Amino acid sequence: MSTANDASSNASPSTMDAQLGEFETLEQFIIEQEDRFPHSTGSFSRLLRDIGLAAKIVNRDMRKAGLIDIYGSTGETNVQGEVQQKMDALAHREFVLALRRGGECCLIGSEEHAEAIPLNTKVEGGDGDYIVLLDPLDGSSNIDVCVSVGTIFSIYRLPDDHDEEEPTLDAALQPGTEQVAAGYVVYGSSTMFVFTTGNGVHGFTLDPSIGEFLLSHPNLTTPDTGNIFSINVGYHHSFQEGLRNYLDWLQEFDPETNRPVKTRYIGSFVTDFHRNLLKGGIYMYPATQGNPEGKLRLMYEANPMAFIAEQAGGRATDGHQPILEKTPEKLHQRTPLFIGSDQMVRRAEAFLQGEPERAETLKT
Ligand code: AHG
Ligand code: MN
Ligand code: MN
């Protein structure tokens, strides 16, 4: 199978366009995966196709945002009390439309909507067994300045004791361990679609010339340690002591243990996560004075990325408990988050729990 590296190693003008058959499309890949399950109905493949389609539409609009009056805010605040950007609203609308039209999803939870949104897809002939929770546009503050942003999604099955025609919010309040799939799209220098169904992590790059996501990063794994840490140090004075000690440790000069560790923080979680996944590193959004529960949302930011991180060999915690094991109580619940390379997250946990000596055997 070709990979991104094979393609770039001999890229001449005549070979720069993907050749038919050289790369597998996202749809081919999903169908092949689903074919491995004897009783599959194709419903899950169609659901991912719908998400991929919405992502392409958002990507298309974002690429010309400055030309079609979709920069800036809508003048509204969302349920989190945050200023809603026009692109937030547009992305939310496109994902809801694609899922409604597709017919495989019966309940949506979105950062941009206070309540869960039931879709009566059975009436229109769909299967409607899936629940999709999403952050339609992550990193809103970066939109107007041409910095990468993303979409994050998490997929659950409707529990048997719920009615597809009238699913209630509690159907969506399942722990992250119950996710059947999770993924993100990063609208960056390239647009990539990365997802897991619990069978490894796979990354697809959008070829805009043919409008297809093509498999460029099969079986993505993350280094078990790295030399990047990502956190908003502007909030340093409200961090708990264990975290401040960890940050001091990362910045000490000790070339033998590859310190100081570099800092990179874009302020767009998807993009910070994606970079650290590929290169090795840790992303942290702890409790702060302004956000005592942390800022990121458990159901559509932390859980899906934790599933992906673990599938890639990494780790995700709130400092005391694995993210995926947390019991959700509400759709827009927040959580502190420490996520990335296994050894780095374990060291952060040791510091946060006031036992930094526990980290002495870890790789730096
Ligand atoms: P969203 O745009 O979906 O509201 O998410 C913004 C999040 C996340 O993407 C980013 O890492 C974080 O907010 C940045 O927050 P600070 O500006 O407080 O660092
Ligand atoms: Mn977000
Ligand atoms: Mn968002």
Tab-separated table of C-alpha atoms and ligand atoms in Angstrom:
chain	number	residue	atom	x	y	z
A	1	MET	CA	0.000	0.000	0.000
A	2	SER	CA	1.267	3.487	-0.760
A	3	THR	CA	1.734	5.967	2.049
A	4	ALA	CA	2.301	9.691	2.206
A	5	ASN	CA	6.033	9.073	2.400
A	6	ASP	CA	6.133	6.916	-0.738
A	7	ALA	CA	4.178	9.568	-2.601
A	8	SER	CA	6.382	12.483	-1.603
A	9	SER	CA	9.702	10.741	-2.182
A	10	ASN	CA	9.363	10.848	-5.979
A	11	ALA	CA	6.982	13.768	-6.410
A	12	SER	CA	7.539	15.282	-9.849
A	13	PRO	CA	4.928	17.398	-11.609
A	14	SER	CA	3.634	14.334	-13.466
A	15	THR	CA	3.308	12.221	-10.305
A	16	MET	CA	2.022	14.860	-7.902
A	17	ASP	CA	-1.621	13.988	-8.519
A	18	ALA	CA	-2.830	10.788	-6.883
A	19	GLN	CA	-3.229	8.085	-9.522
A	20	LEU	CA	-6.392	5.982	-9.551
A	21	GLY	CA	-5.769	2.792	-7.568
A	22	GLU	CA	-2.686	4.147	-5.848
A	23	PHE	CA	-4.567	5.234	-2.719
A	24	GLU	CA	-7.614	3.793	-1.057
A	25	THR	CA	-10.517	6.225	-0.570
A	26	LEU	CA	-12.158	6.721	2.824
A	27	GLU	CA	-15.347	5.104	1.523
A	28	GLN	CA	-13.529	2.037	0.155
A	29	PHE	CA	-11.661	1.670	3.426
A	30	ILE	CA	-14.793	1.880	5.581
A	31	ILE	CA	-16.697	-0.590	3.402
A	32	GLU	CA	-13.788	-3.061	3.565
A	33	GLN	CA	-13.674	-2.740	7.335
A	34	GLU	CA	-17.408	-3.222	7.652
A	35	ASP	CA	-17.344	-6.270	5.358
A	36	ARG	CA	-15.325	-8.065	8.041
A	37	PHE	CA	-18.432	-8.168	10.229
A	38	PRO	CA	-20.817	-10.814	8.873
A	39	HIS	CA	-24.099	-9.152	9.851
A	40	SER	CA	-23.208	-5.580	9.061
A	41	THR	CA	-25.899	-3.661	7.222
A	42	GLY	CA	-23.742	-0.904	5.760
A	43	SER	CA	-25.329	1.600	8.111
A	44	PHE	CA	-22.087	2.541	9.838
A	45	SER	CA	-20.319	3.022	6.485
A	46	ARG	CA	-23.065	5.385	5.408
A	47	LEU	CA	-22.816	7.305	8.671
A	48	LEU	CA	-19.077	7.910	8.218
A	49	ARG	CA	-19.680	8.842	4.599
A	50	ASP	CA	-22.149	11.510	5.770
A	51	ILE	CA	-19.624	12.907	8.248
A	52	GLY	CA	-16.941	12.932	5.535
A	53	LEU	CA	-19.299	14.759	3.169
A	54	ALA	CA	-20.093	17.473	5.741
A	55	ALA	CA	-16.371	17.855	6.415
A	56	LYS	CA	-15.730	18.444	2.701
A	57	ILE	CA	-18.411	21.139	2.587
A	58	VAL	CA	-17.018	22.883	5.681
A	59	ASN	CA	-13.536	22.610	4.169
A	60	ARG	CA	-14.729	24.139	0.904
A	61	ASP	CA	-16.325	27.102	2.655
A	62	MET	CA	-13.412	27.630	5.017
A	63	ARG	CA	-10.937	27.806	2.129
A	64	LYS	CA	-12.691	30.947	0.853
A	65	ALA	CA	-13.983	32.315	4.174
A	66	GLY	CA	-12.641	35.820	3.575
A	67	LEU	CA	-14.513	36.025	0.271
A	68	ILE	CA	-17.992	34.882	1.287
A	69	ASP	CA	-18.593	36.845	4.499
A	70	ILE	CA	-18.223	33.985	6.954
A	71	TYR	CA	-15.510	35.538	9.097
A	72	GLY	CA	-16.409	37.104	12.438
A	73	SER	CA	-19.074	36.406	15.011
A	74	THR	CA	-22.815	35.835	14.620
A	75	GLY	CA	-23.422	38.243	17.498
A	76	GLU	CA	-24.788	35.313	19.551
A	77	THR	CA	-23.251	33.354	22.427
A	78	ASN	CA	-23.564	29.581	22.551
A	79	VAL	CA	-24.713	27.477	25.501
A	80	GLN	CA	-21.220	27.708	27.011
A	81	GLY	CA	-21.489	31.499	27.054
A	82	GLU	CA	-18.818	31.713	24.340
A	83	VAL	CA	-19.057	34.033	21.370
A	84	GLN	CA	-20.319	32.065	18.396
A	85	GLN	CA	-18.414	32.560	15.157
A	86	LYS	CA	-20.186	32.447	11.805
A	87	MET	CA	-18.088	29.394	10.906
A	88	ASP	CA	-19.220	27.654	14.147
A	89	ALA	CA	-22.828	28.112	13.109
A	90	LEU	CA	-22.172	27.111	9.496
A	91	ALA	CA	-20.259	23.959	10.460
A	92	HIS	CA	-22.976	22.976	12.951
A	93	ARG	CA	-25.631	23.420	10.254
A	94	GLU	CA	-23.725	21.376	7.654
A	95	PHE	CA	-23.112	18.438	10.004
A	96	VAL	CA	-26.727	18.381	11.220
A	97	LEU	CA	-28.012	18.546	7.614
A	98	ALA	CA	-25.729	15.746	6.435
A	99	LEU	CA	-26.675	13.505	9.372
A	100	ARG	CA	-30.384	14.240	8.983
A	101	ARG	CA	-30.297	13.535	5.253
A	102	GLY	CA	-28.142	10.421	5.708
A	103	GLY	CA	-30.670	8.710	7.978
A	104	GLU	CA	-28.265	6.667	10.122
A	105	CYS	CA	-28.179	8.930	13.178
A	106	CYS	CA	-31.069	9.352	15.621
A	107	LEU	CA	-29.568	11.836	18.084
A	108	ILE	CA	-26.984	14.628	17.775
A	109	GLY	CA	-25.235	16.466	20.570
A	110	SER	CA	-23.363	19.555	19.398
A	111	GLU	CA	-21.282	22.194	21.131
A	112	GLU	CA	-23.342	24.781	19.273
A	113	HIS	CA	-26.753	23.629	20.526
A	114	ALA	CA	-27.958	23.625	24.133
A	115	GLU	CA	-30.094	20.497	23.894
A	116	ALA	CA	-29.491	17.155	22.186
A	117	ILE	CA	-31.169	17.128	18.750
A	118	PRO	CA	-33.384	14.091	18.011
A	119	LEU	CA	-33.674	13.124	14.321
A	120	ASN	CA	-36.688	11.069	13.430
A	121	THR	CA	-34.858	9.197	10.694
A	122	LYS	CA	-36.948	5.980	10.920
A	123	VAL	CA	-39.902	7.835	9.453
A	124	GLU	CA	-37.832	8.665	6.373
A	125	GLY	CA	-36.589	5.095	5.957
A	126	GLY	CA	-33.195	5.383	7.665
A	127	ASP	CA	-31.745	2.996	10.220
A	128	GLY	CA	-31.156	5.676	12.818
A	129	ASP	CA	-29.287	3.584	15.395
A	130	TYR	CA	-26.330	5.883	15.973
A	131	ILE	CA	-25.729	8.843	18.254
A	132	VAL	CA	-23.210	11.460	17.099
A	133	LEU	CA	-21.686	13.990	19.494
A	134	LEU	CA	-19.595	16.693	17.931
A	135	ASP	CA	-17.635	19.884	18.150
A	136	PRO	CA	-18.439	21.132	14.636
A	137	LEU	CA	-15.650	23.713	14.623
A	138	ASP	CA	-12.855	23.540	17.159
A	139	GLY	CA	-10.452	26.415	17.601
A	140	SER	CA	-12.921	29.168	16.644
A	141	SER	CA	-10.631	31.955	17.775
A	142	ASN	CA	-8.224	30.977	14.974
A	143	ILE	CA	-10.680	31.113	12.094
A	144	ASP	CA	-10.313	34.786	11.220
A	145	VAL	CA	-6.518	34.633	11.144
A	146	CYS	CA	-6.058	31.674	8.784
A	147	VAL	CA	-4.808	29.279	11.476
A	148	SER	CA	-5.790	25.595	11.409
A	149	VAL	CA	-9.071	24.576	13.018
A	150	GLY	CA	-10.939	21.266	13.137
A	151	THR	CA	-14.025	19.150	13.736
A	152	ILE	CA	-14.204	16.444	16.422
A	153	PHE	CA	-16.801	13.644	16.546
A	154	SER	CA	-17.737	10.738	18.755
A	155	ILE	CA	-20.130	7.926	17.808
A	156	TYR	CA	-22.215	5.686	20.080
A	157	ARG	CA	-24.881	3.115	19.425
A	158	LEU	CA	-28.382	3.795	20.744
A	159	PRO	CA	-28.801	1.530	23.803
A	160	ASP	CA	-31.399	-1.231	23.259
A	161	ASP	CA	-33.785	0.142	25.864
A	162	HIS	CA	-34.186	3.433	23.970
A	163	ASP	CA	-36.698	4.233	21.274
A	164	GLU	CA	-35.133	5.362	17.960
A	165	GLU	CA	-38.156	7.546	17.295
A	166	GLU	CA	-37.907	9.403	20.566
A	167	PRO	CA	-34.363	9.106	21.875
A	168	THR	CA	-33.751	11.114	25.031
A	169	LEU	CA	-30.554	12.825	26.118
A	170	ASP	CA	-29.599	10.121	28.603
A	171	ALA	CA	-29.043	7.777	25.619
A	172	ALA	CA	-26.062	9.971	24.775
A	173	LEU	CA	-24.636	10.063	28.281
A	174	GLN	CA	-22.474	6.962	27.942
A	175	PRO	CA	-18.877	6.702	29.155
A	176	GLY	CA	-16.144	7.042	26.538
A	177	THR	CA	-15.405	3.307	26.740
A	178	GLU	CA	-18.718	2.752	24.884
A	179	GLN	CA	-17.717	4.748	21.801
A	180	VAL	CA	-17.956	2.701	18.599
A	181	ALA	CA	-15.902	5.225	16.666
A	182	ALA	CA	-14.310	8.626	17.068
A	183	GLY	CA	-12.457	10.970	14.792
A	184	TYR	CA	-11.457	14.442	13.838
A	185	VAL	CA	-10.886	16.535	10.764
A	186	VAL	CA	-8.085	19.061	10.745
A	187	TYR	CA	-8.462	21.898	8.237
A	188	GLY	CA	-4.794	22.777	8.015
A	189	SER	CA	-2.079	23.074	5.396
A	190	SER	CA	-3.741	19.860	4.236
A	191	THR	CA	-7.174	18.712	5.286
A	192	MET	CA	-7.024	15.385	7.078
A	193	PHE	CA	-9.688	13.013	8.364
A	194	VAL	CA	-8.424	10.779	11.184
A	195	PHE	CA	-10.570	8.136	12.862
A	196	THR	CA	-10.694	4.937	14.859
A	197	THR	CA	-13.277	2.217	15.310
A	198	GLY	CA	-11.168	0.533	17.974
A	199	ASN	CA	-9.042	-1.176	15.363
A	200	GLY	CA	-6.123	1.242	15.076
A	201	VAL	CA	-6.065	4.854	13.940
A	202	HIS	CA	-6.154	5.731	10.251
A	203	GLY	CA	-5.553	9.081	8.576
A	204	PHE	CA	-6.831	10.270	5.199
A	205	THR	CA	-5.720	13.363	3.300
A	206	LEU	CA	-8.204	15.277	1.164
A	207	ASP	CA	-7.192	15.449	-2.477
A	208	PRO	CA	-9.097	18.599	-3.452
A	209	SER	CA	-8.727	17.891	-7.156
A	210	ILE	CA	-10.961	14.815	-6.923
A	211	GLY	CA	-12.786	15.678	-3.672
A	212	GLU	CA	-11.849	12.424	-1.941
A	213	PHE	CA	-10.168	11.612	1.351
A	214	LEU	CA	-7.343	9.181	0.484
A	215	LEU	CA	-5.601	6.845	2.929
A	216	SER	CA	-2.226	8.511	3.572
A	217	HIS	CA	-1.513	7.474	7.197
A	218	PRO	CA	-2.604	3.863	7.809
A	219	ASN	CA	-2.164	2.472	11.341
A	220	LEU	CA	-1.016	5.693	12.957
A	221	THR	CA	0.881	5.232	16.197
A	222	THR	CA	2.168	7.939	18.502
A	223	PRO	CA	5.709	7.974	19.980
A	224	ASP	CA	5.662	6.883	23.639
A	225	THR	CA	7.514	10.055	24.573
A	226	GLY	CA	8.291	13.336	22.840
A	227	ASN	CA	9.759	16.792	23.219
A	228	ILE	CA	6.704	19.050	22.969
A	229	PHE	CA	4.360	20.290	25.684
A	230	SER	CA	1.246	22.294	24.892
A	231	ILE	CA	-0.527	24.374	27.518
A	232	ASN	CA	-1.734	27.948	27.864
A	233	VAL	CA	0.911	29.236	30.296
A	234	GLY	CA	-0.991	32.500	30.544
A	235	TYR	CA	-2.992	30.799	33.307
A	236	HIS	CA	0.151	29.699	35.199
A	237	HIS	CA	-0.791	31.497	38.411
A	238	SER	CA	-4.012	29.579	38.774
A	239	PHE	CA	-2.466	26.134	38.211
A	240	GLN	CA	-2.271	23.758	41.160
A	241	GLU	CA	1.164	23.231	42.715
A	242	GLY	CA	1.761	19.739	41.238
A	243	LEU	CA	1.211	21.062	37.726
A	244	ARG	CA	3.486	24.056	38.295
A	245	ASN	CA	6.187	21.654	39.510
A	246	TYR	CA	5.754	19.530	36.372
A	247	LEU	CA	6.045	22.584	34.132
A	248	ASP	CA	9.212	23.638	35.992
A	249	TRP	CA	10.637	20.136	35.496
A	250	LEU	CA	9.903	20.260	31.753
A	251	GLN	CA	11.762	23.566	31.473
A	252	GLU	CA	14.868	22.659	33.495
A	253	PHE	CA	18.137	22.501	31.574
A	254	ASP	CA	19.323	18.877	31.480
A	255	PRO	CA	20.500	17.770	28.025
A	256	GLU	CA	20.904	14.172	29.235
A	257	THR	CA	17.166	13.899	29.633
A	258	ASN	CA	16.401	16.016	26.548
A	259	ARG	CA	15.325	19.044	28.569
A	260	PRO	CA	14.190	21.718	28.248
A	261	VAL	CA	11.163	20.389	26.404
A	262	LYS	CA	9.821	22.704	23.682
A	263	THR	CA	6.460	24.388	23.951
A	264	ARG	CA	3.943	24.647	21.105
A	265	TYR	CA	0.405	25.961	21.653
A	266	ILE	CA	-1.872	26.919	18.791
A	267	GLY	CA	-5.064	27.293	20.833
A	268	SER	CA	-6.880	24.940	18.497
A	269	PHE	CA	-7.110	21.615	20.306
A	270	VAL	CA	-7.466	19.486	17.164
A	271	THR	CA	-4.352	20.971	15.645
A	272	ASP	CA	-2.288	20.809	18.835
A	273	PHE	CA	-3.421	17.206	19.338
A	274	HIS	CA	-2.712	16.202	15.729
A	275	ARG	CA	0.821	17.612	15.815
A	276	ASN	CA	1.591	15.907	19.140
A	277	LEU	CA	0.090	12.615	17.909
A	278	LEU	CA	2.462	12.562	14.947
A	279	LYS	CA	5.555	13.941	16.659
A	280	GLY	CA	5.132	12.886	20.316
A	281	GLY	CA	4.148	15.293	23.078
A	282	ILE	CA	1.601	16.193	25.733
A	283	TYR	CA	-1.396	18.553	25.534
A	284	MET	CA	-2.810	19.916	28.777
A	285	TYR	CA	-5.897	21.939	29.614
A	286	PRO	CA	-6.136	21.854	33.410
A	287	ALA	CA	-8.599	23.425	35.829
A	288	THR	CA	-8.023	27.187	36.009
A	289	GLN	CA	-9.572	30.036	37.963
A	290	GLY	CA	-11.718	30.966	34.979
A	291	ASN	CA	-12.630	27.337	34.229
A	292	PRO	CA	-12.510	25.398	37.523
A	293	GLU	CA	-13.704	22.200	35.787
A	294	GLY	CA	-11.272	22.661	32.902
A	295	LYS	CA	-12.423	24.146	29.600
A	296	LEU	CA	-12.653	21.240	27.182
A	297	ARG	CA	-15.857	19.277	26.917
A	298	LEU	CA	-15.869	15.614	27.937
A	299	MET	CA	-18.386	14.278	25.423
A	300	TYR	CA	-17.209	15.805	22.165
A	301	GLU	CA	-13.619	16.903	22.756
A	302	ALA	CA	-11.920	14.805	25.472
A	303	ASN	CA	-13.604	11.401	24.921
A	304	PRO	CA	-13.094	11.114	21.152
A	305	MET	CA	-9.489	12.293	21.366
A	306	ALA	CA	-8.843	9.949	24.318
A	307	PHE	CA	-10.140	7.014	22.248
A	308	ILE	CA	-7.853	7.998	19.370
A	309	ALA	CA	-4.861	8.599	21.670
A	310	GLU	CA	-5.243	5.195	23.333
A	311	GLN	CA	-5.700	3.443	19.994
A	312	ALA	CA	-2.470	5.069	18.815
A	313	GLY	CA	-0.592	3.910	21.953
A	314	GLY	CA	-0.980	7.135	23.941
A	315	ARG	CA	-2.833	8.024	27.140
A	316	ALA	CA	-5.507	10.456	28.372
A	317	THR	CA	-6.454	11.405	31.931
A	318	ASP	CA	-8.084	14.178	33.927
A	319	GLY	CA	-5.131	13.917	36.305
A	320	HIS	CA	-6.725	11.291	38.504
A	321	GLN	CA	-8.908	9.101	36.304
A	322	PRO	CA	-8.713	7.842	32.714
A	323	ILE	CA	-10.883	10.116	30.557
A	324	LEU	CA	-12.675	7.175	28.945
A	325	GLU	CA	-13.876	5.883	32.327
A	326	LYS	CA	-15.493	9.108	33.473
A	327	THR	CA	-19.247	8.949	34.037
A	328	PRO	CA	-20.938	11.745	32.091
A	329	GLU	CA	-23.661	13.706	33.806
A	330	LYS	CA	-24.475	16.306	31.188
A	331	LEU	CA	-23.943	16.895	27.497
A	332	HIS	CA	-21.731	19.949	27.832
A	333	GLN	CA	-19.738	18.696	30.840
A	334	ARG	CA	-16.170	19.977	31.057
A	335	THR	CA	-13.091	18.131	32.234
A	336	PRO	CA	-9.427	18.840	32.883
A	337	LEU	CA	-7.419	17.022	30.201
A	338	PHE	CA	-3.860	15.668	29.948
A	339	ILE	CA	-3.404	13.735	26.708
A	340	GLY	CA	-0.644	12.495	24.448
A	341	SER	CA	2.453	10.294	24.624
A	342	ASP	CA	2.120	7.564	27.228
A	343	GLN	CA	5.273	8.280	29.237
A	344	MET	CA	4.734	12.030	29.294
A	345	VAL	CA	1.135	11.716	30.489
A	346	ARG	CA	2.212	9.243	33.191
A	347	ARG	CA	4.826	11.722	34.405
A	348	ALA	CA	2.261	14.532	34.489
A	349	GLU	CA	-0.047	12.286	36.541
A	350	ALA	CA	2.739	11.551	39.041
A	351	PHE	CA	3.381	15.286	39.540
A	352	LEU	CA	-0.335	16.114	39.716
A	353	GLN	CA	-0.821	13.466	42.376
A	354	GLY	CA	2.091	14.895	44.391
A	355	GLU	CA	4.374	11.886	43.846
A	356	PRO	CA	6.931	13.027	41.254
A	357	GLU	CA	9.388	10.328	42.411
A	358	ARG	CA	6.988	7.756	40.870
A	359	ALA	CA	8.063	9.114	37.480
A	360	GLU	CA	11.759	8.342	37.923
A	361	THR	CA	11.597	5.134	35.908
A	362	LEU	CA	9.759	6.758	32.999
A	363	LYS	CA	11.357	7.691	29.689
A	364	THR	CA	11.953	11.395	29.155
B	1	AHG	P1	-13.901	25.787	20.607
B	1	AHG	O1	-13.384	26.705	19.540
B	1	AHG	O2	-14.552	24.566	20.051
B	1	AHG	O3	-14.745	26.492	21.644
B	1	AHG	O4	-12.647	25.190	21.394
B	1	AHG	C1	-11.648	26.064	21.826
B	1	AHG	C2	-10.780	25.304	22.768
B	1	AHG	C3	-9.679	24.502	22.113
B	1	AHG	O5	-9.729	24.346	20.761
B	1	AHG	C4	-8.410	25.211	22.505
B	1	AHG	O6	-7.388	24.316	22.768
B	1	AHG	C5	-8.798	25.981	23.716
B	1	AHG	O7	-10.161	26.254	23.606
B	1	AHG	C6	-8.041	27.259	23.824
B	1	AHG	O8	-8.426	27.899	25.000
B	1	AHG	P2	-7.542	29.073	25.638
B	1	AHG	O9	-7.661	30.233	24.722
B	1	AHG	O10	-8.157	29.281	26.987
B	1	AHG	O11	-6.126	28.544	25.749
B	2	MN	MN	-13.512	22.879	20.727
B	3	MN	MN	-16.218	24.475	18.709
